[in-house]
Every structure is written in structure tokens, then in C-alpha cells.
mmCIF file of C-alpha atoms and ligand atoms in Angstrom:
data_model
loop_
_atom_site.group_PDB
_atom_site.id
_atom_site.type_symbol
_atom_site.label_atom_id
_atom_site.label_comp_id
_atom_site.label_asym_id
_atom_site.label_seq_id
_atom_site.Cartn_x
_atom_site.Cartn_y
_atom_site.Cartn_z
ATOM 1 C CA MET A 23 -64.091 -9.841 29.747
ATOM 2 C CA ALA A 24 -60.662 -10.247 30.980
ATOM 3 C CA SER A 25 -60.126 -13.347 28.971
ATOM 4 C CA LEU A 26 -61.184 -11.587 25.806
ATOM 5 C CA ALA A 27 -59.164 -8.632 26.618
ATOM 6 C CA SER A 28 -56.062 -10.977 26.982
ATOM 7 C CA HIS A 29 -57.202 -12.766 24.025
ATOM 8 C CA ARG A 30 -57.348 -9.798 21.809
ATOM 9 C CA CYS A 31 -54.032 -8.526 23.115
ATOM 10 C CA LEU A 32 -52.529 -12.195 22.386
ATOM 11 C CA LEU A 33 -53.908 -11.592 18.982
ATOM 12 C CA PHE A 34 -52.706 -8.170 18.536
ATOM 13 C CA SER A 35 -49.487 -9.021 19.490
ATOM 14 C CA LEU A 36 -49.291 -11.963 16.980
ATOM 15 C CA VAL A 37 -50.376 -9.663 14.280
ATOM 16 C CA ILE A 38 -47.478 -7.068 15.146
ATOM 17 C CA PHE A 39 -45.222 -10.056 15.304
ATOM 18 C CA SER A 40 -46.062 -11.382 11.928
ATOM 19 C CA ILE A 41 -45.677 -8.250 10.389
ATOM 20 C CA TRP A 42 -42.465 -7.669 11.954
ATOM 21 C CA VAL A 43 -41.044 -11.150 10.943
ATOM 22 C CA SER A 44 -42.119 -10.475 7.387
ATOM 23 C CA LEU A 45 -40.843 -6.945 7.178
ATOM 24 C CA SER A 46 -37.355 -7.998 8.771
ATOM 25 C CA THR A 47 -37.168 -11.299 6.461
ATOM 26 C CA ALA A 48 -37.810 -8.864 3.367
ATOM 27 C CA SER A 49 -35.313 -6.290 4.329
ATOM 28 C CA ARG A 50 -32.735 -8.903 5.159
ATOM 29 C CA ASP A 51 -33.408 -10.735 1.732
ATOM 30 C CA LEU A 52 -33.280 -7.207 0.118
ATOM 31 C CA SER A 53 -29.815 -6.465 1.640
ATOM 32 C CA GLU A 54 -28.575 -9.965 0.847
ATOM 33 C CA THR A 55 -29.575 -9.747 -2.593
ATOM 34 C CA SER A 56 -28.456 -6.081 -2.994
ATOM 35 C CA MET A 57 -24.930 -7.296 -1.389
ATOM 36 C CA LYS A 58 -24.801 -10.106 -3.965
ATOM 37 C CA GLU A 59 -25.474 -7.836 -6.641
ATOM 38 C CA ARG A 60 -22.738 -5.507 -5.452
ATOM 39 C CA HIS A 61 -20.272 -8.333 -5.104
ATOM 40 C CA GLU A 62 -21.308 -9.393 -8.826
ATOM 41 C CA LYS A 63 -20.594 -5.866 -9.716
ATOM 42 C CA TRP A 64 -17.284 -5.735 -7.965
ATOM 43 C CA MET A 65 -16.017 -9.213 -9.627
ATOM 44 C CA ALA A 66 -16.885 -7.824 -13.104
ATOM 45 C CA GLN A 67 -14.888 -4.560 -12.169
ATOM 46 C CA HIS A 68 -11.982 -6.245 -10.754
ATOM 47 C CA GLY A 69 -12.168 -9.247 -13.313
ATOM 48 C CA ARG A 70 -12.480 -11.628 -10.489
ATOM 49 C CA VAL A 71 -13.440 -15.201 -11.344
ATOM 50 C CA TYR A 72 -13.960 -18.178 -8.827
ATOM 51 C CA LYS A 73 -13.317 -21.782 -9.498
ATOM 52 C CA ASP A 74 -16.660 -22.934 -8.220
ATOM 53 C CA ALA A 75 -19.908 -22.140 -6.449
ATOM 54 C CA ALA A 76 -18.426 -22.895 -3.160
ATOM 55 C CA GLU A 77 -15.482 -20.545 -3.291
ATOM 56 C CA LYS A 78 -17.751 -17.916 -4.661
ATOM 57 C CA LEU A 79 -19.984 -18.266 -1.694
ATOM 58 C CA HIS A 80 -16.894 -18.170 0.700
ATOM 59 C CA ARG A 81 -15.644 -15.243 -1.045
ATOM 60 C CA PHE A 82 -18.704 -13.451 -0.940
ATOM 61 C CA LYS A 83 -19.248 -13.713 2.963
ATOM 62 C CA ILE A 84 -15.576 -12.135 3.196
ATOM 63 C CA PHE A 85 -16.469 -9.389 0.942
ATOM 64 C CA LYS A 86 -19.812 -8.892 2.798
ATOM 65 C CA ALA A 87 -17.931 -8.641 6.063
ATOM 66 C CA ASN A 88 -15.498 -6.118 4.430
ATOM 67 C CA VAL A 89 -18.075 -4.009 3.074
ATOM 68 C CA GLU A 90 -19.739 -3.692 6.312
ATOM 69 C CA TYR A 91 -16.674 -2.873 8.118
ATOM 70 C CA ILE A 92 -16.169 -0.103 5.373
ATOM 71 C CA GLU A 93 -19.416 1.243 5.726
ATOM 72 C CA ALA A 94 -19.676 1.286 9.606
ATOM 73 C CA PHE A 95 -16.141 3.057 9.381
ATOM 74 C CA ASN A 96 -16.884 5.445 6.879
ATOM 75 C CA SER A 97 -20.138 6.557 8.451
ATOM 76 C CA ALA A 98 -18.587 6.839 11.842
ATOM 77 C CA GLY A 99 -17.158 10.237 10.472
ATOM 78 C CA ALA A 100 -14.098 11.934 12.522
ATOM 79 C CA HIS A 101 -11.856 9.826 10.296
ATOM 80 C CA LYS A 102 -9.413 11.902 8.043
ATOM 81 C CA TYR A 103 -9.232 8.696 5.584
ATOM 82 C CA LYS A 104 -11.879 6.456 3.874
ATOM 83 C CA LEU A 105 -11.993 2.843 3.091
ATOM 84 C CA GLY A 106 -13.242 1.438 0.089
ATOM 85 C CA ALA A 107 -14.051 -2.109 -1.796
ATOM 86 C CA ASN A 108 -10.897 -2.127 -3.823
ATOM 87 C CA GLN A 109 -9.291 -5.383 -5.277
ATOM 88 C CA PHE A 110 -8.540 -6.541 -1.751
ATOM 89 C CA ALA A 111 -12.324 -6.716 -0.586
ATOM 90 C CA ASP A 112 -12.906 -10.348 -0.827
ATOM 91 C CA LEU A 113 -9.845 -11.312 1.001
ATOM 92 C CA THR A 114 -9.430 -11.591 4.748
ATOM 93 C CA ASN A 115 -6.729 -9.366 6.495
ATOM 94 C CA GLU A 116 -4.567 -12.481 6.946
ATOM 95 C CA GLU A 117 -4.796 -13.491 3.395
ATOM 96 C CA PHE A 118 -4.074 -10.088 2.336
ATOM 97 C CA ARG A 119 -0.826 -10.088 4.622
ATOM 98 C CA ALA A 120 0.274 -13.494 3.239
ATOM 99 C CA SER A 121 0.043 -12.611 -0.523
ATOM 100 C CA TYR A 122 1.156 -9.013 -0.822
ATOM 101 C CA ASN A 123 3.907 -6.850 0.504
ATOM 102 C CA GLY A 124 7.224 -8.766 0.528
ATOM 103 C CA PHE A 125 9.812 -6.456 2.726
ATOM 104 C CA ARG A 126 11.989 -8.680 4.607
ATOM 105 C CA PRO A 127 13.576 -6.189 7.269
ATOM 106 C CA SER A 128 17.003 -6.533 7.970
ATOM 107 C CA LYS A 129 17.352 -7.920 11.417
ATOM 108 C CA PRO A 130 20.527 -6.315 12.382
ATOM 109 C CA ASN A 131 19.056 -2.798 12.905
ATOM 110 C CA VAL A 132 21.558 -2.433 15.902
ATOM 111 C CA LEU A 133 24.366 -2.792 13.379
ATOM 112 C CA LYS A 134 22.757 -0.252 11.162
ATOM 113 C CA ALA A 135 22.726 2.432 13.899
ATOM 114 C CA ALA A 136 26.353 1.687 14.691
ATOM 115 C CA VAL A 137 27.747 1.807 11.202
ATOM 116 C CA ARG A 138 26.117 5.314 10.291
ATOM 117 C CA SER A 139 26.201 5.897 6.584
ATOM 118 C CA ASN A 140 26.717 9.473 5.152
ATOM 119 C CA PHE A 141 23.750 11.489 4.735
ATOM 120 C CA LYS A 142 24.274 13.898 2.341
ATOM 121 C CA TYR A 143 21.272 16.289 3.078
ATOM 122 C CA GLU A 144 22.212 16.521 6.740
ATOM 123 C CA ASN A 145 22.408 20.344 6.302
ATOM 124 C CA PHE A 146 19.643 20.909 4.017
ATOM 125 C CA THR A 147 17.439 23.606 5.666
ATOM 126 C CA ALA A 148 15.185 24.805 2.785
ATOM 127 C CA ALA A 149 12.371 22.186 2.528
ATOM 128 C CA PRO A 150 9.453 23.411 0.856
ATOM 129 C CA ALA A 151 6.153 23.689 2.322
ATOM 130 C CA SER A 152 4.924 20.954 -0.071
ATOM 131 C CA MET A 153 6.480 18.747 -2.718
ATOM 132 C CA ASP A 154 5.005 16.326 -5.284
ATOM 133 C CA TRP A 155 7.630 14.635 -7.453
ATOM 134 C CA ARG A 156 5.049 13.806 -10.127
ATOM 135 C CA THR A 157 4.623 17.550 -11.153
ATOM 136 C CA LYS A 158 8.195 17.459 -11.819
ATOM 137 C CA GLY A 159 8.221 14.493 -14.122
ATOM 138 C CA ALA A 160 10.142 12.220 -11.670
ATOM 139 C CA VAL A 161 7.581 9.501 -11.140
ATOM 140 C CA THR A 162 6.472 6.806 -13.742
ATOM 141 C CA PRO A 163 2.843 5.685 -13.790
ATOM 142 C CA ILE A 164 1.440 3.388 -11.061
ATOM 143 C CA LYS A 165 2.753 -0.179 -11.468
ATOM 144 C CA ASN A 166 1.125 -3.488 -10.009
ATOM 145 C CA GLN A 167 3.156 -6.227 -8.337
ATOM 146 C CA GLY A 168 0.289 -8.483 -8.375
ATOM 147 C CA GLN A 169 0.561 -11.721 -6.190
ATOM 148 C CA CYS A 170 4.464 -11.576 -5.894
ATOM 149 C CA GLY A 171 6.157 -10.331 -2.839
ATOM 150 C CA CYS A 172 8.699 -8.008 -4.481
ATOM 151 C CA CYS A 173 7.546 -4.774 -3.191
ATOM 152 C CA TRP A 174 11.349 -3.994 -2.408
ATOM 153 C CA ALA A 175 12.031 -4.131 -6.256
ATOM 154 C CA PHE A 176 9.241 -1.888 -7.059
ATOM 155 C CA SER A 177 10.346 0.636 -4.109
ATOM 156 C CA ALA A 178 13.978 0.536 -5.087
ATOM 157 C CA VAL A 179 12.999 1.138 -8.998
ATOM 158 C CA ALA A 180 10.833 4.150 -8.196
ATOM 159 C CA SER A 181 13.375 5.880 -6.179
ATOM 160 C CA THR A 182 16.060 5.087 -8.956
ATOM 161 C CA GLU A 183 13.768 6.208 -11.816
ATOM 162 C CA GLY A 184 13.501 9.565 -9.621
ATOM 163 C CA ILE A 185 17.149 10.149 -9.307
ATOM 164 C CA HIS A 186 17.861 9.181 -12.866
ATOM 165 C CA LYS A 187 15.119 11.771 -14.104
ATOM 166 C CA LEU A 188 16.745 14.278 -11.623
ATOM 167 C CA THR A 189 20.158 13.813 -12.883
ATOM 168 C CA THR A 190 19.925 13.276 -16.530
ATOM 169 C CA GLY A 191 16.318 14.831 -17.297
ATOM 170 C CA LYS A 192 15.105 11.595 -18.623
ATOM 171 C CA LEU A 193 12.309 9.732 -16.998
ATOM 172 C CA ILE A 194 12.577 6.053 -17.889
ATOM 173 C CA SER A 195 10.562 3.137 -16.586
ATOM 174 C CA LEU A 196 13.075 0.593 -15.234
ATOM 175 C CA SER A 197 12.742 -3.215 -14.754
ATOM 176 C CA GLU A 198 11.481 -4.873 -11.562
ATOM 177 C CA GLN A 199 11.784 -8.190 -13.032
ATOM 178 C CA GLU A 200 15.545 -7.794 -13.903
ATOM 179 C CA LEU A 201 15.855 -7.440 -9.718
ATOM 180 C CA VAL A 202 13.501 -10.341 -9.166
ATOM 181 C CA ASP A 203 15.333 -12.719 -11.489
ATOM 182 C CA CYS A 204 18.995 -11.742 -11.271
ATOM 183 C CA ASP A 205 19.345 -10.090 -7.957
ATOM 184 C CA THR A 206 19.533 -13.504 -6.240
ATOM 185 C CA SER A 207 22.957 -14.163 -5.205
ATOM 186 C CA GLY A 208 22.586 -12.200 -1.994
ATOM 187 C CA GLU A 209 19.620 -11.926 0.479
ATOM 188 C CA ASP A 210 16.890 -10.831 -1.925
ATOM 189 C CA GLN A 211 14.621 -13.584 -2.715
ATOM 190 C CA GLY A 212 12.396 -12.297 -5.788
ATOM 191 C CA CYS A 213 8.757 -13.028 -5.190
ATOM 192 C CA ASN A 214 9.456 -14.040 -1.436
ATOM 193 C CA GLY A 215 10.841 -10.747 -0.474
ATOM 194 C CA GLY A 216 13.983 -8.466 -0.138
ATOM 195 C CA LEU A 217 15.356 -5.189 0.695
ATOM 196 C CA MET A 218 15.693 -1.929 -1.221
ATOM 197 C CA ASP A 219 19.417 -1.615 0.103
ATOM 198 C CA ASN A 220 20.274 -4.857 -1.629
ATOM 199 C CA ALA A 221 18.601 -3.842 -4.771
ATOM 200 C CA PHE A 222 20.847 -0.723 -4.838
ATOM 201 C CA LYS A 223 23.809 -2.886 -4.137
ATOM 202 C CA PHE A 224 22.918 -5.151 -6.971
ATOM 203 C CA MET A 225 22.486 -2.111 -9.348
ATOM 204 C CA ILE A 226 26.055 -0.785 -8.458
ATOM 205 C CA LYS A 227 27.547 -4.060 -9.054
ATOM 206 C CA ASN A 228 25.608 -4.836 -12.098
ATOM 207 C CA LYS A 229 26.238 -1.241 -13.642
ATOM 208 C CA GLY A 230 22.811 -0.191 -13.642
ATOM 209 C CA LEU A 231 19.286 -1.502 -14.686
ATOM 210 C CA THR A 232 17.526 -1.953 -17.680
ATOM 211 C CA THR A 233 14.120 -0.900 -19.062
ATOM 212 C CA GLU A 234 10.694 -2.115 -18.144
ATOM 213 C CA ALA A 235 10.206 -2.482 -21.905
ATOM 214 C CA ARG A 236 13.216 -4.598 -22.484
ATOM 215 C CA TYR A 237 12.848 -6.912 -19.325
ATOM 216 C CA PRO A 238 9.190 -6.746 -18.951
ATOM 217 C CA TYR A 239 7.384 -7.577 -15.382
ATOM 218 C CA THR A 240 5.620 -11.126 -14.995
ATOM 219 C CA ALA A 241 5.033 -11.414 -11.432
ATOM 220 C CA THR A 242 6.728 -14.666 -10.974
ATOM 221 C CA ASP A 243 10.291 -15.633 -10.211
ATOM 222 C CA GLY A 244 12.135 -16.456 -13.314
ATOM 223 C CA THR A 245 15.572 -17.302 -14.793
ATOM 224 C CA CYS A 246 18.019 -14.411 -15.045
ATOM 225 C CA SER A 247 17.971 -13.517 -18.919
ATOM 226 C CA SER A 248 21.721 -11.836 -18.940
ATOM 227 C CA LYS A 249 20.677 -10.905 -22.690
ATOM 228 C CA LYS A 250 17.818 -8.697 -21.416
ATOM 229 C CA ALA A 251 19.677 -7.559 -18.516
ATOM 230 C CA SER A 252 22.979 -6.640 -20.536
ATOM 231 C CA ALA A 253 21.396 -3.188 -21.697
ATOM 232 C CA SER A 254 21.876 -0.790 -18.720
ATOM 233 C CA ALA A 255 19.441 1.965 -19.031
ATOM 234 C CA ALA A 256 20.079 3.903 -15.651
ATOM 235 C CA THR A 257 22.806 3.680 -13.555
ATOM 236 C CA ILE A 258 23.629 4.761 -9.759
ATOM 237 C CA THR A 259 26.692 5.478 -8.009
ATOM 238 C CA GLY A 260 25.766 4.569 -4.466
ATOM 239 C CA TYR A 261 22.976 4.852 -1.939
ATOM 240 C CA GLU A 262 22.734 6.261 1.666
ATOM 241 C CA ASP A 263 20.439 5.397 4.577
ATOM 242 C CA VAL A 264 18.340 8.243 5.963
ATOM 243 C CA PRO A 265 19.047 8.410 9.765
ATOM 244 C CA ALA A 266 16.666 6.226 11.501
ATOM 245 C CA ASN A 267 13.643 7.229 13.430
ATOM 246 C CA ASP A 268 13.801 10.865 12.406
ATOM 247 C CA GLU A 269 10.972 12.307 10.289
ATOM 248 C CA SER A 270 12.852 15.562 10.037
ATOM 249 C CA SER A 271 15.778 13.780 8.368
ATOM 250 C CA LEU A 272 13.051 11.999 6.078
ATOM 251 C CA LEU A 273 11.883 15.427 5.137
ATOM 252 C CA LYS A 274 15.360 16.669 4.080
ATOM 253 C CA ALA A 275 15.642 13.596 1.973
ATOM 254 C CA VAL A 276 12.321 13.735 0.227
ATOM 255 C CA ALA A 277 12.457 17.219 -0.561
ATOM 256 C CA ASN A 278 15.316 16.443 -2.805
ATOM 257 C CA GLN A 279 14.426 13.205 -4.362
ATOM 258 C CA PRO A 280 11.866 10.464 -4.338
ATOM 259 C CA VAL A 281 12.563 8.163 -1.273
ATOM 260 C CA SER A 282 12.447 4.291 -0.740
ATOM 261 C CA VAL A 283 10.881 3.707 2.730
ATOM 262 C CA ALA A 284 9.737 0.432 4.442
ATOM 263 C CA ILE A 285 6.195 0.653 6.112
ATOM 264 C CA ASP A 286 3.894 -1.629 8.004
ATOM 265 C CA ALA A 287 1.110 -2.256 5.467
ATOM 266 C CA GLY A 288 -0.496 -5.451 7.002
ATOM 267 C CA GLY A 289 -3.595 -3.616 8.660
ATOM 268 C CA SER A 290 -7.132 -4.001 7.356
ATOM 269 C CA ASP A 291 -7.087 -0.209 7.115
ATOM 270 C CA PHE A 292 -4.471 -0.131 5.078
ATOM 271 C CA GLN A 293 -5.660 -3.137 3.080
ATOM 272 C CA LEU A 294 -9.176 -1.254 2.239
ATOM 273 C CA TYR A 295 -7.678 2.383 2.242
ATOM 274 C CA SER A 296 -9.283 4.482 -0.447
ATOM 275 C CA SER A 297 -8.612 8.125 0.177
ATOM 276 C CA GLY A 298 -7.790 10.844 2.384
ATOM 277 C CA VAL A 299 -4.846 11.281 5.068
ATOM 278 C CA PHE A 300 -4.271 7.702 6.538
ATOM 279 C CA THR A 301 -3.512 8.044 10.282
ATOM 280 C CA GLY A 302 -3.479 4.383 11.192
ATOM 281 C CA GLU A 303 -4.456 1.784 12.510
ATOM 282 C CA CYS A 304 -0.834 0.451 11.971
ATOM 283 C CA GLY A 305 2.249 -0.939 13.830
ATOM 284 C CA THR A 306 5.944 -0.950 12.791
ATOM 285 C CA GLU A 307 6.378 -4.254 11.669
ATOM 286 C CA LEU A 308 7.825 -3.343 8.601
ATOM 287 C CA ASP A 309 6.674 -5.633 5.752
ATOM 288 C CA HIS A 310 6.314 -3.627 2.838
ATOM 289 C CA GLY A 311 8.354 -1.128 0.539
ATOM 290 C CA VAL A 312 6.963 1.689 -1.248
ATOM 291 C CA THR A 313 8.305 5.207 -2.135
ATOM 292 C CA ALA A 314 7.909 8.680 -0.788
ATOM 293 C CA VAL A 315 7.287 10.906 -3.346
ATOM 294 C CA GLY A 316 6.297 13.987 -1.890
ATOM 295 C CA LEU A 317 5.157 15.823 1.120
ATOM 296 C CA TYR A 318 2.859 18.320 2.567
ATOM 297 C CA SER A 319 3.171 20.701 5.523
ATOM 298 C CA SER A 320 0.267 23.126 5.556
ATOM 299 C CA GLY A 321 -3.098 24.283 4.050
ATOM 300 C CA ALA A 322 -5.362 22.008 2.799
ATOM 301 C CA SER A 323 -6.643 18.240 4.412
ATOM 302 C CA ASN A 324 -7.499 20.818 7.797
ATOM 303 C CA GLY A 325 -3.588 21.049 8.428
ATOM 304 C CA THR A 326 -2.887 17.451 8.442
ATOM 305 C CA LYS A 327 0.966 17.023 7.444
ATOM 306 C CA TYR A 328 1.334 14.180 5.013
ATOM 307 C CA TRP A 329 3.814 11.970 3.056
ATOM 308 C CA LEU A 330 2.515 11.383 -0.353
ATOM 309 C CA VAL A 331 3.570 7.620 -1.014
ATOM 310 C CA LYS A 332 3.668 5.707 -4.185
ATOM 311 C CA ASN A 333 2.724 2.207 -3.860
ATOM 312 C CA SER A 334 2.862 -0.935 -6.256
ATOM 313 C CA TRP A 335 -0.813 -2.428 -6.083
ATOM 314 C CA GLY A 336 -2.119 -0.748 -9.329
ATOM 315 C CA ALA A 337 -4.215 2.243 -9.713
ATOM 316 C CA SER A 338 -7.549 0.692 -8.369
ATOM 317 C CA TRP A 339 -5.776 0.761 -4.828
ATOM 318 C CA GLY A 340 -5.901 3.945 -2.716
ATOM 319 C CA GLU A 341 -6.008 7.419 -4.483
ATOM 320 C CA LYS A 342 -5.277 6.199 -7.998
ATOM 321 C CA GLY A 343 -2.523 3.880 -6.557
ATOM 322 C CA TYR A 344 -1.172 6.771 -4.081
ATOM 323 C CA ILE A 345 -1.587 6.810 -0.280
ATOM 324 C CA ARG A 346 -1.199 10.046 1.785
ATOM 325 C CA MET A 347 0.213 8.983 5.156
ATOM 326 C CA GLU A 348 0.018 11.463 8.134
ATOM 327 C CA ARG A 349 3.401 12.949 8.885
ATOM 328 C CA ASP A 350 5.182 14.117 12.073
ATOM 329 C CA VAL A 351 3.143 11.743 14.523
ATOM 330 C CA ASP A 352 4.097 11.309 17.981
ATOM 331 C CA ALA A 353 6.162 8.378 17.479
ATOM 332 C CA GLU A 354 9.655 8.770 16.516
ATOM 333 C CA GLU A 355 9.409 5.683 13.851
ATOM 334 C CA GLY A 356 6.848 7.764 11.892
ATOM 335 C CA LEU A 357 3.371 6.383 10.999
ATOM 336 C CA CYS A 358 3.644 2.777 10.212
ATOM 337 C CA GLY A 359 7.275 2.883 10.834
ATOM 338 C CA ILE A 360 7.984 5.041 7.499
ATOM 339 C CA ALA A 361 10.976 6.755 9.264
ATOM 340 C CA MET A 362 12.718 3.421 10.371
ATOM 341 C CA GLN A 363 14.523 2.210 7.272
ATOM 342 C CA ALA A 364 14.410 4.819 4.427
ATOM 343 C CA SER A 365 17.209 4.950 1.883
ATOM 344 C CA TYR A 366 17.817 6.553 -1.591
ATOM 345 C CA PRO A 367 20.177 6.014 -4.335
ATOM 346 C CA THR A 368 22.796 8.437 -5.396
ATOM 347 C CA ALA A 369 23.827 9.169 -9.160
HETATM 348 C C1 NAG B 421 27.129 19.240 7.635
HETATM 349 O O1 NAG B 421 27.865 20.692 8.722
HETATM 350 C C2 NAG B 421 28.838 20.114 9.345
HETATM 351 C C3 NAG B 421 29.115 21.315 10.389
HETATM 352 O O2 NAG B 421 29.677 22.428 9.263
HETATM 353 C C4 NAG B 421 29.766 19.348 8.811
HETATM 354 O O3 NAG B 421 30.718 18.967 9.708
HETATM 355 C C5 NAG B 421 29.316 18.375 7.913
HETATM 356 O O4 NAG B 421 30.224 17.645 7.021
HETATM 357 C C6 NAG B 421 28.132 18.813 7.170
HETATM 358 N N1 NAG B 421 27.564 17.522 6.376
HETATM 359 C C7 NAG B 421 27.305 17.400 5.062
HETATM 360 C C8 NAG B 421 26.684 16.157 4.860
HETATM 361 O O5 NAG B 421 27.911 18.125 4.259
HETATM 362 C C1 NAG B 422 -11.825 19.314 7.226
HETATM 363 O O1 NAG B 422 -12.706 20.201 7.967
HETATM 364 C C2 NAG B 422 -13.978 20.014 7.327
HETATM 365 C C3 NAG B 422 -15.164 20.848 8.197
HETATM 366 O O2 NAG B 422 -14.741 20.872 9.655
HETATM 367 C C4 NAG B 422 -14.816 18.688 7.273
HETATM 368 O O3 NAG B 422 -16.153 18.804 6.655
HETATM 369 C C5 NAG B 422 -13.781 17.891 6.468
HETATM 370 O O4 NAG B 422 -14.184 16.537 6.542
HETATM 371 C C6 NAG B 422 -12.409 17.989 7.092
HETATM 372 N N1 NAG B 422 -11.566 17.248 6.160
HETATM 373 C C7 NAG B 422 -10.639 16.153 6.456
HETATM 374 C C8 NAG B 422 -9.852 15.749 5.424
HETATM 375 O O5 NAG B 422 -10.561 15.980 7.658
#
């Protein structure tokens, strides 16, 4: 009896085991299949083509890991922002950091603090509860820097487009490529990085910048065409640095015009950001130049104050190319260092 009982018991557990094995294999196959389908769909959506099957498999594995991270993050709740499988979903965070961004932080921060520049909005007190420079017609459509680290050019151009609109009434899309190709005698290095302040210096010296239409973006370092660059469409008279590490100063500036800001955009949450008010993870190693084109102080988003930031990674990243970044955080540098090296052109 005892042996029969134990036999039956063994048999029973074997049956259970084999059912479990077949079920779990099936569900694994299913999720692997649906993940492969998602990858195919994502590839079509983003026009991604891989050179061979090995590369495709390699990219699929990264895509899968990212999607699993995104889903775990989003279903965990309690986050003010969501992640999504955007155009960077088949890149590891290391690859992403290596090929996008392109802000080269100026080392002499100390020098910067000592030589304090003018800040024309120093005594401004009438900051509105919210401001969105897009609604004032001072922001051109989202652009895409592609795989060229010239965020600095996009950031400087966006704040220049803003001040040009505010002083002349005309919104003109200006040329990043002119900066990439022609602003090469100083520290700026086209697709290898640069600084917004240097771009402003170039615009002052060069007596302006031409239009995007006349000198279109190619996402590569090219030879400066003085013919294209000769027809200036917008000029600036100077630029000013916002006093560093002070979000209340940044508020005064952004309330008055779009402002170029440097941030640490290297984190995987920034890479895969899709919507909501971004609250981190990020550090303060400034590696990306973007443009603060608005602010929000109260009301929606459960009272989370934020900066409205225009990025240059196309409209499929974030909120149609924008990110809302938490404002007035505990760190004086601001979230992702947004208050560390802000500046704006004057006209
Ligand atoms: C701000 O006000 C102070 C005190 O009146 C004045 O000295 C300073 O020049 C003002 N700053 C600007 C930028 O107007
Ligand atoms: C705001 O609060 C509501 C209710 O508690 C919640 O459902 C919603 O997700 C919150 N939104 C954000 C952006 O945190």
C-alpha cells in the first residue's frame, strides 16, 4: 500500500510537473513571440533597418530588456512620469550616452562665478504662475539633431529664435548647420560638442545667423559655406548668463524669454522618458543642451512645479519632443543641473 501510495504520488507530481513545463514553455514562447512582434512593429514605426540577422538579434535583446524595464517602471506606479519605447529603445544606456547629447561643459566654473555677468532680469518680480512660449509663437517646431552631438547649436538657435520673435514679431527657423560648419575657430566642435555661450559669441561676431531653409541641417560636420552663411536673418546684441545654481533666477529669465540650459540627460530614464513631470534619476554631469521654453507653478499635475523644456531629438521622444522637468527641487543645481549653466541671447 505504502509503495503504491508513493507511486501514485510520484505519478501525480510527474503529471503536474509536465503540465507546468508545457504551460510555462508555452507562455515563454508566447511572450517571446509577442516581444518579437513588438520589435518588428517598433522597427517599422521608427524606420529601423539592421545590417544582418546577428545585429537584429543583438538589438532585439536590448529592446526586450528596455521594454521590460519600461513596463516594470510604469506598473510600479507612484512615479510622476512614464517611460516608453521611443526611438532609443534598442540602445543600451552606454550607447545612447555616446551618440546623442553633445554639450561640453566649460571647465572654468570657478572663473565663471568670479566674473559675474550682467543679469538684466535681476529685479524682475512679476513671474506668472505659468508661461508657455509656444502659445506666444516664440518657439519653432521640434527639430532632430540625429546622431550628431550638436545639441549646443540647437539650444542656442532655439533661444535665439525666441528673442528674435519677441523683438521683431517674426518667428524664423534659424540654421544649426551654420554653427556646426562655421563656428569652428573657437572651442566648439560641431558634432563633437560645444557650448551655447560660444555659439552666441559666434553669432555676435558673425553679425547674425541665416535661416534653416537657406543653410539646412545635415547632421554631419561640413565645410563652412560662406555663401549660405552670408545672408543673416536674425542678429543678437549679446548674451547673459543666469546666476548659477539658483532656480529663482532661472524663473525670472524664463518668464521673459526662452532660455538655453545645460542638463545631465545621460540617464536611462531620460533616454526612455515618454510623458509626465520628470523627477529624476539624473545627476549633474552636464552633457546636453536644451531650451527652457516655459514654466508651471501651480494647479495641474498635482501641484508639481515644472520647467517646460524643448529637446532636439525629434517629436517621437517625450511629449511630442518636449519634457516637463520638476522645478524647485532641493538641490540648488536644479533637477539634472538645469540651473547650473543657463544663458540667453539679448537683442
Ligand atoms: C536692481 O536693483 C538694484 C537696487 O536698486 C540696482 O542697484 C541694480 O542695478 C538693479 N539691477 C538691474 C539689472 O537693473
Ligand atoms: C495626481 O493624483 C491623482 C489622484 O491621486 C492620480 O491618479 C494621478 O496619477 C496623479 N498625477 C500625477 C501626474 O502625479
